[in-house]
Structures are given as structure tokens and as C-alpha cells.
Coordinates of C-alpha atoms and ligand atoms in Angstrom, one line a residue:
M1 CA 0.0 0.0 0.0
Q2 CA 1.3 3.4 -0.9
I3 CA 1.6 5.8 2.0
V4 CA 0.2 9.2 1.2
K5 CA 2.2 12.1 2.6
T6 CA 0.9 15.6 3.3
V7 CA 2.6 18.6 1.8
E8 CA 3.7 19.6 5.4
E9 CA 5.3 16.2 5.8
I10 CA 7.1 16.4 2.5
L11 CA 8.4 19.9 3.3
K12 CA 9.9 18.6 6.6
Q13 CA 12.0 16.0 4.9
K14 CA 15.7 16.7 4.3
D15 CA 15.7 15.3 0.7
L16 CA 12.9 15.2 -1.8
S17 CA 12.3 12.3 -4.1
K18 CA 11.0 12.5 -7.6
D19 CA 7.5 11.4 -6.3
D20 CA 7.6 14.1 -3.6
I21 CA 8.4 16.7 -6.2
I22 CA 5.7 15.6 -8.5
Q23 CA 3.2 15.8 -5.5
L24 CA 4.4 19.4 -4.8
L25 CA 4.1 20.4 -8.4
Q26 CA 0.4 19.3 -8.4
T27 CA -0.6 21.3 -5.4
D28 CA -3.2 24.1 -5.7
K29 CA -4.0 27.3 -3.8
T30 CA -3.6 26.7 0.0
E31 CA -1.1 23.9 -0.3
R32 CA 0.8 25.9 -2.8
N33 CA 1.2 28.7 -0.3
L34 CA 2.8 26.3 2.2
I35 CA 5.5 25.7 -0.4
Y36 CA 5.9 29.4 -1.1
N37 CA 6.2 30.2 2.7
R38 CA 8.9 27.7 3.1
S39 CA 10.8 28.8 0.0
A40 CA 10.6 32.4 1.0
N41 CA 12.0 31.6 4.4
I42 CA 14.8 29.6 3.0
K43 CA 15.7 32.4 0.6
E44 CA 15.8 34.9 3.4
Q45 CA 17.9 32.7 5.5
Y46 CA 20.4 31.5 2.9
V47 CA 20.8 34.3 0.3
G48 CA 19.0 37.2 2.0
K49 CA 16.1 39.4 0.9
K50 CA 18.0 41.0 -1.9
A51 CA 17.5 41.0 -5.6
Y52 CA 20.5 41.6 -7.9
Y53 CA 20.2 43.2 -11.3
R54 CA 21.8 41.9 -14.5
G55 CA 21.3 44.5 -17.3
L56 CA 20.3 42.3 -20.2
I57 CA 21.8 43.3 -23.6
E58 CA 20.3 41.2 -26.4
F59 CA 22.9 42.3 -28.9
S60 CA 22.0 40.3 -32.0
N61 CA 19.2 38.0 -33.2
I62 CA 21.3 36.3 -35.9
C63 CA 21.3 32.6 -35.1
N64 CA 22.6 29.5 -36.8
K65 CA 20.3 27.1 -35.1
N66 CA 16.8 26.0 -35.6
C67 CA 15.4 25.1 -32.2
Y68 CA 11.7 24.3 -32.8
Y69 CA 10.4 26.6 -30.1
C70 CA 12.3 29.8 -30.8
G71 CA 11.1 32.8 -32.8
I72 CA 14.6 33.9 -33.9
R73 CA 15.6 30.5 -35.3
A74 CA 17.5 30.6 -38.5
G75 CA 14.6 29.1 -40.4
N76 CA 12.2 31.9 -39.6
K77 CA 12.6 34.0 -42.8
N78 CA 10.0 36.5 -41.6
Q79 CA 12.3 37.7 -38.9
V80 CA 14.2 41.0 -39.5
R81 CA 17.8 40.4 -38.3
Y82 CA 19.9 42.9 -36.4
N83 CA 23.3 43.1 -34.9
L84 CA 24.0 46.0 -32.5
S85 CA 27.1 48.1 -33.1
D86 CA 30.0 47.9 -30.6
V87 CA 29.2 51.5 -29.6
D88 CA 25.6 50.6 -28.8
I89 CA 26.7 47.6 -26.7
I90 CA 29.4 49.6 -24.9
N91 CA 26.9 52.4 -24.2
A92 CA 24.4 49.9 -22.8
A93 CA 27.1 48.5 -20.5
K94 CA 28.0 52.1 -19.4
F95 CA 24.4 52.7 -18.6
A96 CA 24.4 49.6 -16.4
Y97 CA 27.6 50.6 -14.7
E98 CA 26.5 54.2 -14.1
N99 CA 23.2 53.0 -12.7
K100 CA 25.0 50.6 -10.3
Y101 CA 23.5 47.5 -11.8
G102 CA 26.5 45.5 -10.7
S103 CA 26.4 43.1 -13.7
I104 CA 25.2 42.7 -17.2
V105 CA 24.2 39.7 -19.4
L106 CA 25.3 39.6 -23.0
Q107 CA 23.0 37.4 -25.0
S108 CA 22.4 36.7 -28.7
G109 CA 21.6 34.0 -31.2
E110 CA 24.2 31.3 -31.5
R111 CA 27.2 31.8 -33.8
E112 CA 30.5 29.9 -33.7
D113 CA 32.4 31.8 -36.5
K114 CA 35.8 33.4 -35.8
K115 CA 34.6 36.9 -36.4
F116 CA 31.9 36.5 -33.7
I117 CA 34.2 34.9 -31.2
N118 CA 36.8 37.7 -31.6
R119 CA 34.2 40.4 -31.4
V120 CA 32.8 39.0 -28.1
D121 CA 36.3 38.7 -26.8
N122 CA 37.0 42.4 -27.6
L123 CA 33.8 43.6 -26.1
L124 CA 34.4 41.7 -22.9
K125 CA 37.8 43.4 -22.5
K126 CA 36.4 46.8 -23.3
I127 CA 33.5 46.5 -20.9
K128 CA 35.9 45.4 -18.1
Q129 CA 38.1 48.4 -18.8
L130 CA 35.3 51.0 -18.9
S131 CA 34.1 49.8 -15.5
N132 CA 37.5 49.4 -13.8
N133 CA 36.8 45.7 -13.6
E134 CA 33.7 46.5 -11.5
L135 CA 30.9 45.3 -13.8
G136 CA 30.2 41.6 -13.5
I137 CA 29.6 39.9 -16.9
T138 CA 27.4 36.9 -17.6
I139 CA 27.3 35.6 -21.1
S140 CA 24.7 33.5 -22.8
L141 CA 26.0 32.6 -26.3
G142 CA 25.2 29.0 -26.7
E143 CA 27.4 26.0 -27.4
Q144 CA 31.0 26.8 -28.1
T145 CA 34.3 25.0 -28.1
E146 CA 36.3 24.6 -24.9
E147 CA 38.9 27.0 -26.3
T148 CA 36.3 29.7 -26.9
Y149 CA 34.8 29.2 -23.4
R150 CA 38.3 29.6 -22.0
R151 CA 39.1 32.7 -24.1
W152 CA 36.0 34.5 -23.0
F153 CA 36.5 33.5 -19.4
E154 CA 40.0 34.9 -19.5
S155 CA 38.7 38.1 -21.1
G156 CA 36.4 38.8 -18.2
A157 CA 33.2 36.8 -18.4
H158 CA 32.7 34.9 -15.1
R159 CA 29.2 33.5 -15.4
Y160 CA 27.6 31.6 -18.3
L161 CA 24.0 30.7 -19.0
L162 CA 23.2 27.7 -21.1
R163 CA 19.8 26.2 -20.6
I164 CA 19.5 22.4 -20.9
E165 CA 15.9 23.2 -22.1
S166 CA 14.9 19.7 -20.9
S167 CA 17.0 17.3 -19.0
T168 CA 15.1 14.4 -20.5
K169 CA 16.9 13.4 -23.7
E170 CA 13.7 12.2 -25.4
L171 CA 11.9 15.5 -24.8
F172 CA 15.0 17.5 -25.7
E173 CA 15.0 15.7 -29.0
K174 CA 11.3 16.4 -29.7
I175 CA 11.9 20.1 -29.4
H176 CA 15.1 20.2 -31.6
P177 CA 15.9 19.1 -35.1
A178 CA 17.5 15.7 -35.3
N179 CA 21.1 16.6 -36.3
K180 CA 24.5 17.1 -34.8
K181 CA 24.0 20.9 -34.3
H182 CA 21.2 20.2 -31.9
S183 CA 22.5 17.2 -29.9
F184 CA 21.5 16.6 -26.3
E185 CA 25.0 15.1 -25.6
R186 CA 26.8 18.2 -26.9
R187 CA 24.6 20.4 -24.7
L188 CA 25.5 18.4 -21.7
E189 CA 29.2 18.3 -22.6
C190 CA 29.2 22.1 -23.0
L191 CA 27.7 22.5 -19.5
H192 CA 30.5 20.3 -18.1
L193 CA 33.1 22.4 -20.0
L194 CA 31.7 25.6 -18.6
Q195 CA 32.0 24.2 -15.1
K196 CA 35.5 22.9 -15.8
T197 CA 36.6 26.3 -17.2
G198 CA 35.6 28.0 -13.9
Y199 CA 32.5 29.8 -14.8
Q200 CA 29.6 30.2 -12.4
T201 CA 27.5 27.9 -14.4
G202 CA 23.8 28.5 -15.0
T203 CA 21.2 26.4 -16.8
G204 CA 17.5 26.1 -16.9
V205 CA 14.4 24.7 -18.7
M206 CA 11.2 25.8 -20.3
I207 CA 8.1 25.0 -18.3
G208 CA 4.8 23.9 -20.0
L209 CA 6.4 22.6 -23.2
P210 CA 4.3 20.3 -25.5
F211 CA 4.9 16.6 -24.5
Q212 CA 6.2 17.6 -21.0
D213 CA 4.7 16.2 -17.8
Y214 CA 5.3 16.6 -14.1
G215 CA 7.8 13.7 -14.1
H216 CA 10.0 15.6 -16.7
L217 CA 9.9 18.7 -14.5
A218 CA 10.7 16.8 -11.3
D219 CA 13.7 15.2 -13.2
D220 CA 14.8 18.7 -14.3
L221 CA 15.0 19.9 -10.7
L222 CA 16.9 16.8 -9.6
F223 CA 19.2 17.3 -12.6
F224 CA 20.1 20.8 -11.4
K225 CA 21.0 19.3 -8.0
D226 CA 22.9 16.4 -9.3
F227 CA 24.9 18.7 -11.6
D228 CA 25.7 21.0 -8.7
I229 CA 24.6 24.0 -10.8
D230 CA 25.3 27.5 -9.5
M231 CA 22.5 29.4 -11.1
V232 CA 19.2 28.6 -12.7
G233 CA 16.9 30.6 -15.0
M234 CA 13.7 28.9 -16.0
G235 CA 10.4 30.2 -17.1
P236 CA 7.2 29.4 -19.0
Y237 CA 7.4 28.2 -22.6
I238 CA 5.4 30.7 -24.7
E239 CA 4.4 29.6 -28.1
H240 CA 5.5 31.5 -31.2
K241 CA 3.4 31.3 -34.4
E242 CA 6.4 31.2 -36.7
T243 CA 7.9 28.1 -35.2
P244 CA 7.4 24.3 -35.8
L245 CA 6.2 23.7 -32.2
Y246 CA 3.3 26.0 -32.7
Q247 CA 1.3 23.1 -34.3
Y248 CA 0.9 21.7 -30.8
H249 CA -0.4 24.9 -29.2
N250 CA -3.9 23.3 -28.6
T251 CA -2.3 20.7 -26.3
L252 CA -0.6 23.3 -24.0
L253 CA -1.6 24.1 -20.5
P254 CA -3.5 27.4 -20.2
L255 CA -1.0 30.3 -19.7
E256 CA -2.1 30.9 -16.1
E257 CA -1.3 27.3 -15.2
R258 CA 2.1 27.5 -17.0
F259 CA 2.7 30.5 -14.8
N260 CA 1.7 28.9 -11.6
L261 CA 3.7 25.8 -12.4
S262 CA 6.8 28.0 -13.1
L263 CA 6.4 29.7 -9.7
K264 CA 6.2 26.2 -8.0
M265 CA 9.3 25.1 -9.9
I266 CA 11.2 28.1 -8.6
A267 CA 10.0 27.6 -5.0
I268 CA 10.8 23.9 -5.0
L269 CA 14.2 24.6 -6.5
R270 CA 14.9 27.1 -3.7
I271 CA 13.9 24.4 -1.2
I272 CA 16.3 21.8 -2.6
M273 CA 19.1 24.1 -3.6
K274 CA 19.2 26.7 -0.9
D275 CA 22.2 28.9 -1.8
I276 CA 22.1 29.1 -5.6
N277 CA 21.2 32.1 -7.7
I278 CA 17.7 31.8 -9.3
A279 CA 16.7 34.2 -12.0
S280 CA 13.2 35.5 -12.3
A281 CA 12.6 34.8 -16.1
T282 CA 11.4 37.6 -18.3
A283 CA 8.8 35.2 -19.8
L284 CA 6.9 35.3 -16.4
Q285 CA 6.1 38.9 -17.1
T286 CA 4.6 38.1 -20.4
I287 CA 1.9 36.2 -18.6
D288 CA 1.5 38.4 -15.5
P289 CA 2.7 42.0 -15.4
A290 CA 3.8 41.4 -11.8
G291 CA 5.2 37.9 -12.6
R292 CA 8.8 38.6 -12.0
E293 CA 8.2 40.2 -8.7
K294 CA 6.1 37.3 -7.6
A295 CA 9.0 35.0 -8.4
I296 CA 11.3 37.3 -6.3
K297 CA 8.9 37.0 -3.4
I298 CA 8.9 33.2 -3.3
G299 CA 12.6 32.5 -4.0
A300 CA 14.3 34.0 -7.0
N301 CA 17.1 36.5 -6.3
V302 CA 18.2 37.7 -9.7
I303 CA 16.3 39.9 -12.2
M304 CA 17.4 41.0 -15.6
P305 CA 16.2 44.4 -16.6
N306 CA 16.3 44.8 -20.4
I307 CA 18.8 47.5 -21.4
T308 CA 18.9 46.7 -25.1
P309 CA 18.4 49.9 -27.1
T310 CA 14.6 50.1 -27.6
I311 CA 14.5 50.1 -31.4
H312 CA 15.9 46.6 -31.5
R313 CA 13.8 45.0 -28.9
T314 CA 10.9 44.2 -31.2
N315 CA 13.2 41.9 -33.2
Y316 CA 14.4 39.8 -30.3
Q317 CA 11.2 38.0 -29.9
L318 CA 12.1 34.5 -28.8
Y319 CA 8.4 34.2 -28.1
E320 CA 5.4 36.4 -28.7
N321 CA 4.2 39.3 -26.6
K322 CA 7.6 39.8 -25.0
P323 CA 7.3 42.5 -22.3
C324 CA 8.9 45.9 -22.1
I325 CA 9.8 46.1 -25.8
D326 CA 8.7 49.7 -26.0
E327 CA 10.3 51.1 -22.8
G328 CA 13.7 52.7 -22.5
A329 CA 16.2 51.3 -20.1
N330 CA 15.6 54.1 -17.6
D331 CA 11.8 53.6 -17.5
C332 CA 12.5 49.9 -16.9
S333 CA 14.9 50.3 -14.0
N334 CA 12.8 53.0 -12.2
C335 CA 9.6 50.9 -12.2
M336 CA 11.6 47.7 -11.3
E337 CA 13.1 49.0 -8.1
A338 CA 9.6 50.0 -6.8
R339 CA 8.2 46.6 -7.7
I340 CA 11.1 44.8 -6.0
H341 CA 10.4 46.8 -2.8
L342 CA 6.8 45.8 -3.0
A343 CA 7.9 42.2 -3.1
G344 CA 9.8 42.9 0.2
D345 CA 13.3 42.9 -1.2
E346 CA 16.2 45.4 -1.5
V347 CA 18.1 45.8 -4.7
G348 CA 21.8 44.8 -4.4
F349 CA 23.0 48.0 -6.2
G350 CA 26.6 47.9 -7.3
E351 CA 27.1 44.3 -6.1
W352 CA 27.9 41.3 -8.3
G353 CA 25.6 39.1 -6.3
D354 CA 27.5 36.0 -7.1
S355 CA 26.2 32.6 -6.5
K356 CA 27.1 31.6 -2.9
H357 CA 26.9 28.0 -4.1
Y358 CA 29.7 28.6 -6.5
Y359 CA 32.1 29.6 -3.8
K360 CA 31.0 26.8 -1.6
R361 CA 31.6 24.4 -4.5
Q362 CA 35.1 25.9 -4.9
N363 CA 35.7 25.9 -1.2
I364 CA 36.3 29.6 -1.2
K365 CA 35.0 31.5 1.9
V366 CA 32.2 33.9 1.0
K367 CA 32.0 37.4 2.3
D368 CA 28.5 38.2 3.7
Ligands
LIG1 N1 21.1 31.4 -28.3 C1 21.3 31.3 -26.9 C2 20.7 32.4 -26.1 C3 19.4 33.0 -26.5 S1 18.0 32.0 -26.4 C4 20.8 30.0 -26.4 O1 20.0 29.3 -27.0 O2 21.4 29.6 -25.3 C5 17.8 32.0 -24.6 C6 16.7 31.2 -24.1 O3 15.4 31.6 -24.5 C7 16.7 29.7 -24.5 O4 17.6 29.0 -23.8 C8 15.3 29.3 -24.4 O5 15.1 28.5 -23.2 C9 14.5 30.6 -24.3 N2 13.4 30.5 -25.3 C10 13.5 30.4 -26.6 N3 12.3 30.3 -27.2 C11 11.4 30.4 -26.1 C12 10.0 30.3 -26.1 N4 9.2 30.2 -27.2 N5 9.4 30.4 -24.9 C13 10.1 30.6 -23.7 N6 11.5 30.6 -23.7 C14 12.1 30.5 -24.9
LIG2 FE1 19.1 30.3 -31.6 FE2 19.1 30.2 -28.9 FE3 16.8 30.5 -30.3 FE4 18.0 28.1 -30.3 S1 17.1 29.2 -28.5 S2 17.2 29.2 -32.1 S3 20.1 28.8 -30.3 S4 18.5 31.9 -30.2

């Protein structure tokens, strides 16, 4: 006979099994709040009531890949392509520095050509220089060789985001073309290389994908733990009409449920990985205008204000109805600080807000 545990009992356990996590993911309303209270307490205790900014610069939507879910995939011929000038990127980084953001994220479509690699290398050095080494830099530039990862690390990037998208090979393969460019094994290998190079390594998944069930999501959370990841950014999958996955849009959970499931994923992750950095994904805001602040309240501690020059934002639509595409960087940061205060947190202005887990993993003592 199977013993049925209550949510309270599960939350008292030291370790959660896949079945426990599945049970937590299925909770509704009052039971859900028990999870959120616990995760908010853990956040306060282990990483503090602070949210750190990463000014997000989406510097190009040119991409060589064809992920089935993504609006800027190479095969989307309706997409107008752009590539910010170095001056625009540097200016956005200066904006972040002058406004005490502490860190930036450089993100773009995936390219592995020499010109691109050298350009990123140069930009990293310039941004470090203009900020007296003070600005932290996260990059999110997809799968690259070990040599490229090392070069960029040496030039000043210290965190890297590469989502596994789904930790279940079969599901990963359903949402990517079946070729070498989109291999699950390569993605995993790249994550290992990033860790080996010395980056604070971040990954994540999309929540509410077609073919995805609670078991997949529970496995994703256990994968992060098993991999000993330092940072996670995960958010709802949002369909895009000009992508192959759109044909399954009738099978998806309603947006509100995808949103709630994403919040539960964040809360459970905070409970099982107490000292990592968890980003509040921009996609949350597409569903609920206060979505990112809700995630901060229940466990996330990193937020990525978009500081890409406004005219280009409409073309970086990984998914439809991406928020804040018509606001300037200033408007964004003013409203964001007020919203974070409403969620009960302070903004860690001028701080890198590194992952405490990373230092623990490296056996380096952390300053509080
Ligand atoms: N090219 C890089 C970085 C840009 S894409 C890379 O792929 O790593 C960044 C993230 O956007 C992806 O990892 C994916 O998880 C997310 N994304 C893409 N399409 C999406 C969609 N339709 N809904 C939600 N997130 C999406
Ligand atoms: Fe390119 Fe990244 Fe979109 Fe895949 S998810 S198509 S790699 S931008």
C-alpha cells in the first residue's frame, strides 16, 4: 500500500524524491502557499532578501540554429535580423555601470564563427576596462568549443547561462531538429566544459512545453541538483506562431497554469538548492505583469532588466508578446526598483551578487 504524505510532511524532509516533487508540483492554492512560505523563508535565511540586477543586452538575433520553439531560429525567414554596433553595446554597458547594476548579461543568437568569437572577446575586454573591472559579466551565447569558453573567461566573463531546455533526452530531441548541431549530448558536454573552465554555471528549462509532464519537470529539478549547478533561469514556454512547435499549441496548459507551475518550480528549487542564484525569467512577465516580482517574493534573487536599445527589442522575440519592448532602459529600472520593494526585497546595487553556491563548491570563503 502506498503511504500518502501531506505537503507539510514532505516539506519537513531533508531530501525530496521524484515522487515528492511531483506531488508538490500538483498542489493548488492553500497547499501551494505552504511551499511558497517555506521557500521564501529559505531564501531569506540563505541568500537574504535581496534581488540583484543583471542588465540584459540582447545584442543580435542572428542565429545559426533551428530550435523548434524559438522565434529567432535561422529558419524563420520573416524575422528581420539585427546586430548592435560595438558602440551601442558599450553604451548599454556604461548605462548599467553608471546606474549601479553590478552586472550585465550579453545574450544573442548562436554563432561559432571566428569573427563573432573575436568580437565578443574584444567587447568583454572593453567592458571590463570601462568599468575598472567592476561590472560583472554573464554571457549566454550557446554552445562553443572549450577553447572559446576559456578565451571569453580569461577576457572577463565569469558566469555563463546555457539552458539544458529539458534534462530528458527524449523530450530535448522532440523540441530540436535531429542533427549534430542540436544534440543533447553536446549540450551536456558544454555544461560540463563551462563548469570545468571555472564559470559560475547556469542552466534552466522551459516549463509547459508540449509533450512535457510533471515527471519531466521533477527530473529537471533533480538534474540541477545532481549537476551541482550555481545558477538557474527557468520560465514558462510561450508559443510563437512562426515556429514548428506551434502546431501543438492546442495541447498546451493554459497560460495561467504554466505561470503557476513556473512559480512552483522556482519555489521547490529554492527548497532543494538553498544557496544558488535563481533568476526570475522575463517570460513570467509576459503572462502576468507582476510575474517577475512574484518570483522574487517566493525564492528568485536575480532579475534581468532589459537594457537593449529600444529600437531593436521588437526583433528579439524568442516568443510572442515579450514584455517591455517599448520602454527605454531608464523607465524599466525605475519601475523595477519600486516593484522589488513591493515584493519585500532590497536591490543589491553595485554588487555582483555572485552565487554563494559557486564559492562553496570551490571551497572559497564567502564574504557576507
Ligand atoms: N542562443 C542562446 C541564447 C538566446 S536563447 C541559447 O540558445 O542559449 C535564450 C533562451 O530563450 C533559450 O535557452 C530558451 O530557453 C528561451 N526561449 C527560446 N524560445 C522560447 C519560447 N518560445 N518560450 C520561452 N522561452 C524561450
Ligand atoms: Fe538560436 Fe538560442 Fe533561439 Fe536556439 S534558442 S534558435 S540557439 S537563439
